[in-house]
Coordinates of C-alpha atoms in Angstrom, one line a residue:
X1 CA -2.7 3.0 -22.2
X2 CA -2.0 3.7 -18.5
X3 CA 0.1 1.0 -16.8
X4 CA -0.2 0.5 -13.0
X5 CA 2.2 -1.6 -10.9
X6 CA 0.8 -3.1 -7.7
X7 CA 3.3 -4.4 -5.2
X8 CA 2.0 -6.9 -2.7
X9 CA 3.5 -9.1 0.0
X10 CA 2.4 -12.6 1.0
X11 CA 2.3 -12.9 4.8
X12 CA 1.0 -15.3 7.5
X13 CA -2.6 -15.1 8.5
X14 CA -2.2 -14.0 12.1
X15 CA -5.9 -14.4 12.8
X16 CA -5.5 -18.1 12.8
X17 CA -2.5 -18.1 15.2
X18 CA -2.9 -19.6 18.6
X19 CA -2.2 -17.7 21.8
X20 CA 0.5 -20.2 22.7
X21 CA 2.4 -19.3 19.6
X22 CA 3.1 -15.8 21.0
X23 CA 4.1 -16.8 24.5
X24 CA 7.9 -16.7 23.9
X25 CA 7.8 -13.6 21.6
X26 CA 10.4 -11.7 23.7
X27 CA 13.0 -14.5 23.5
X28 CA 12.3 -16.0 20.1
X29 CA 10.3 -15.6 16.9
X30 CA 6.6 -16.5 17.1
X31 CA 5.8 -20.0 15.9
X32 CA 3.3 -19.1 13.1
X33 CA 4.7 -21.3 10.3
X34 CA 1.6 -23.4 10.4
X35 CA -0.8 -20.5 9.6
X36 CA -2.1 -19.9 6.1
X37 CA -0.3 -17.5 3.7
X38 CA -2.4 -14.6 2.5
X39 CA -2.0 -11.2 0.7
X40 CA -1.2 -8.5 3.2
X41 CA -4.3 -6.5 4.1
X42 CA -3.0 -3.1 3.1
X43 CA -1.8 -4.6 -0.2
X44 CA -5.3 -6.0 -0.7
X45 CA -6.6 -2.4 -0.7
X46 CA -4.0 -1.4 -3.3
X47 CA -5.1 -4.2 -5.5
X48 CA -8.8 -3.5 -5.1
X49 CA -8.4 0.2 -5.9
X50 CA -6.3 -0.6 -9.0
X51 CA -9.1 -2.8 -10.2
X52 CA -11.6 0.0 -9.6
X53 CA -9.5 2.5 -11.5
X54 CA -9.3 0.0 -14.4
X55 CA -13.1 -0.2 -14.4
X56 CA -13.5 3.6 -14.3
X57 CA -11.1 3.9 -17.2
X58 CA -12.9 1.4 -19.3
X59 CA -16.0 3.6 -19.3
X60 CA -14.1 6.4 -21.0
X61 CA -12.2 4.3 -23.4
X62 CA -8.9 4.8 -21.6
X63 CA -7.5 1.3 -21.0
X64 CA -5.5 0.6 -17.8
X65 CA -3.1 -2.4 -17.7
X66 CA -2.5 -3.9 -14.2
X67 CA 0.7 -5.7 -13.2
X68 CA 0.8 -7.3 -9.8
X69 CA 4.4 -7.8 -8.4
X70 CA 5.6 -9.8 -5.4
X71 CA 9.0 -10.8 -4.1
X72 CA 9.6 -14.2 -2.5
X73 CA 10.6 -17.8 -2.8
X74 CA 7.3 -18.9 -4.4
X75 CA 3.7 -17.9 -5.0
X76 CA 0.7 -20.1 -4.4
X77 CA -1.4 -21.0 -7.4
X78 CA -4.5 -20.2 -5.4
X79 CA -3.3 -16.6 -4.9
X80 CA -2.2 -15.8 -8.5
X81 CA -5.1 -17.5 -10.2
X82 CA -7.5 -15.5 -8.0
X83 CA -5.6 -12.3 -9.1
X84 CA -6.1 -13.2 -12.7
X85 CA -9.7 -14.0 -12.1
X86 CA -10.6 -10.7 -10.6
X87 CA -9.0 -8.7 -13.4
X88 CA -5.2 -8.4 -12.9
X89 CA -3.6 -8.6 -16.4
X90 CA -0.2 -9.8 -15.3
X91 CA 1.4 -11.3 -12.2
X92 CA 5.1 -11.2 -11.7
X93 CA 7.2 -13.1 -9.1
X94 CA 10.7 -11.9 -8.5
X95 CA 12.1 -15.1 -7.1
X96 CA 14.4 -14.6 -4.1
X97 CA 16.4 -17.4 -2.5
X98 CA 16.4 -15.9 1.0
X99 CA 13.4 -14.3 2.8
X100 CA 13.1 -10.5 2.4
X101 CA 11.0 -9.7 5.5
X102 CA 12.0 -6.5 7.1
X103 CA 14.4 -5.6 4.4
X104 CA 12.9 -2.3 3.0
X105 CA 16.2 -1.2 1.5
X106 CA 16.7 -4.4 -0.5
X107 CA 13.0 -4.7 -1.5
X108 CA 12.9 -1.1 -2.8
X109 CA 16.1 -1.7 -4.9
X110 CA 14.7 -4.9 -6.4
X111 CA 11.4 -3.1 -7.3
X112 CA 13.4 -0.1 -8.6
X113 CA 15.4 -2.4 -11.0
X114 CA 12.2 -4.0 -12.3
X115 CA 10.5 -0.7 -12.9
X116 CA 13.5 0.7 -14.7
X117 CA 13.2 -2.1 -17.2
X118 CA 9.5 -1.4 -17.8
X119 CA 7.4 1.8 -17.8
X120 CA 4.7 2.4 -15.3
X121 CA 2.5 5.4 -14.8
X122 CA 1.6 4.7 -11.2
X123 CA 2.7 2.3 -8.4
X124 CA 0.2 1.1 -5.8
X125 CA 1.3 -0.6 -2.6
X126 CA 0.3 -1.1 1.0
X127 CA 1.7 1.4 3.5
X128 CA 3.3 -1.5 5.5
X129 CA 3.2 -5.2 6.0
X130 CA 1.2 -6.7 8.8
X131 CA 4.2 -8.5 10.4
X132 CA 7.3 -6.5 9.5
X133 CA 5.5 -3.1 9.8
X134 CA 8.4 -0.9 8.6
X135 CA 6.6 1.4 6.2
X136 CA 9.9 2.4 4.5
X137 CA 9.6 0.7 1.2
X138 CA 7.5 3.3 -0.5
X139 CA 9.7 6.2 0.8
X140 CA 12.9 4.5 -0.4
X141 CA 11.4 3.6 -3.8
X142 CA 10.2 7.2 -4.2
X143 CA 13.7 8.4 -3.7
X144 CA 15.2 5.9 -6.1
X145 CA 12.7 6.7 -8.9
X146 CA 12.6 10.4 -8.1
X147 CA 8.8 10.5 -8.2
X148 CA 6.2 11.8 -5.6
X149 CA 5.0 9.7 -2.8
X150 CA 1.4 9.9 -1.6
X151 CA 1.2 8.1 1.8
X152 CA -1.7 7.1 4.0
X153 CA -4.1 6.9 1.0
X154 CA -7.7 6.3 2.0
X155 CA -9.4 6.4 -1.3
X156 CA -8.6 6.8 -5.0
X157 CA -10.8 7.5 -8.1
X158 CA -9.7 7.8 -11.7
X159 CA -11.3 10.8 -13.5
X160 CA -10.1 12.5 -16.7
X161 CA -6.9 10.5 -16.9
X162 CA -5.9 11.6 -13.4
X163 CA -5.9 10.1 -9.9
X164 CA -8.1 11.9 -7.4
X165 CA -6.7 10.9 -4.0
X166 CA -8.0 11.1 -0.5
X167 CA -5.4 10.8 2.3
X168 CA -5.5 10.8 6.1
X169 CA -3.5 13.5 7.8
X170 CA -3.7 13.2 11.5
X171 CA -7.2 14.3 12.4
X172 CA -8.4 15.3 9.0
X173 CA -8.5 14.2 5.4
X174 CA -6.8 15.8 2.4
X175 CA -7.9 15.6 -1.2
X176 CA -5.6 16.1 -4.2
X177 CA -5.4 15.5 -8.0
X178 CA -2.2 13.7 -8.8
X179 CA -0.3 13.7 -12.1
X180 CA 1.4 10.5 -13.1
X181 CA 3.9 9.0 -12.3
X182 CA 3.6 8.7 -8.5
X183 CA 3.7 6.1 -5.8
X184 CA 0.5 5.5 -3.7
X185 CA 0.7 3.8 -0.3
X186 CA -2.6 2.6 1.1
X187 CA -3.4 2.6 4.8
X188 CA -6.8 2.0 6.4
X189 CA -8.6 2.5 3.1
X190 CA -12.4 2.7 2.7
X191 CA -12.3 -0.5 0.7
X192 CA -10.0 -2.8 2.7
X193 CA -10.5 -6.1 1.0
X194 CA -9.9 -7.5 -2.4
X195 CA -13.0 -8.7 -4.3
X196 CA -13.8 -12.4 -4.6
X197 CA -13.7 -14.1 -7.9
X198 CA -16.5 -16.4 -9.0
X199 CA -16.0 -20.0 -10.0
X200 CA -16.7 -19.2 -13.6
X201 CA -14.0 -16.4 -13.6
X202 CA -11.5 -18.8 -12.0
X203 CA -12.1 -21.5 -14.6
X204 CA -11.5 -19.0 -17.4
X205 CA -8.0 -18.2 -16.2
X206 CA -6.9 -21.6 -14.8
X207 CA -4.4 -22.1 -17.6
X208 CA -2.6 -18.8 -17.2
X209 CA 0.8 -18.7 -15.6
X210 CA 2.8 -16.0 -13.9
X211 CA 6.1 -14.4 -15.1
X212 CA 9.0 -15.5 -12.9
X213 CA 12.4 -13.7 -12.8
X214 CA 15.3 -14.7 -10.6
X215 CA 16.6 -12.0 -8.4
X216 CA 20.4 -11.7 -9.0
X217 CA 23.0 -9.1 -8.2
X218 CA 21.7 -6.8 -10.9
X219 CA 18.5 -6.4 -9.0
X220 CA 20.3 -5.4 -5.8
X221 CA 22.8 -2.7 -6.7
X222 CA 23.2 -0.4 -3.8
X223 CA 22.8 3.0 -5.3
X224 CA 21.5 6.1 -3.6
X225 CA 21.2 4.2 -0.4
X226 CA 19.2 5.9 2.4
X227 CA 20.4 5.4 6.0
X228 CA 18.0 6.2 8.8
X229 CA 19.8 8.7 11.2
X230 CA 17.0 9.4 13.7
X231 CA 13.3 9.6 14.3
X232 CA 11.5 12.4 16.1
X233 CA 7.9 13.0 17.1
X234 CA 6.2 16.4 16.9
X235 CA 3.8 16.6 19.8
X236 CA 0.4 18.2 19.2
X237 CA -0.3 20.9 21.9
X238 CA -3.3 22.9 22.7
X239 CA -3.5 26.5 23.9
X240 CA -6.7 26.5 26.0
X241 CA -8.6 29.6 27.0
X242 CA -11.3 29.4 29.7
X243 CA -14.5 31.4 29.2
X244 CA -16.2 32.7 32.3
X245 CA -20.0 33.0 32.6
X246 CA -22.9 32.0 34.7
X247 CA -24.7 30.1 31.9
X248 CA -24.3 29.0 28.3
X249 CA -25.8 32.3 27.0
X250 CA -23.2 34.5 28.9
X251 CA -20.4 32.2 27.7
X252 CA -21.6 32.4 24.1
X253 CA -21.7 36.2 24.3
X254 CA -18.1 36.4 25.6
X255 CA -17.1 34.0 22.8
X256 CA -18.8 36.1 20.2
X257 CA -17.1 39.3 21.5
X258 CA -13.7 37.6 21.2
X259 CA -14.5 36.4 17.8
X260 CA -15.6 39.9 16.6
X261 CA -12.3 41.4 17.9
X262 CA -10.3 38.9 15.9

């Protein structure tokens, strides 16, 4: 059996936020407490692709077990019952007393502690959260677990017990076959939304409960800490060469001559 861990965050639905809530953004936090709580959009992609991999594996008698993990103070029954209904096998809440927004170091250590207690062949997660937008959790977790990180994942299929991945690299896409274990961070994926469960599917799982663990000091041991020293940007430059000619035919002939010389 292949076991996949999907990490997801519950965030405010900013599409329902009023313009006035953002007016004092430079001096104070936005007043978005009234908005609904939803699963982060990038994490939705991670959940959906995990479900697709599970369906692909079932066709070749290679079962996949899916565990969805979130860190927070609570988790709405509407959210976790929908996860059970669409096919997630287990939902885990690591209960934290204080908010963990924009704490990638702490979040990665908590996930690392959980994964050390259980074996997972792959970890799916969103590239970053809609609000906190740090994008560091996957990198830090990769370092703690000493496993490869595949970032900016656009598509994943499960074939012959391997994950075939499509990732976005600047202006092009790259495809690769990945051996487990590895961490997959989804970003602007082809399937951006989690499937909807039917009423019948929800009724079947309405009695199921999530596993809740309190986050204590053992979940937050600061080992192998990563400190960000600096960030740099590698500019993309072009070396242009102008081709002279009276018309397109002459320019094509010059271009062909240069090509033949090379």
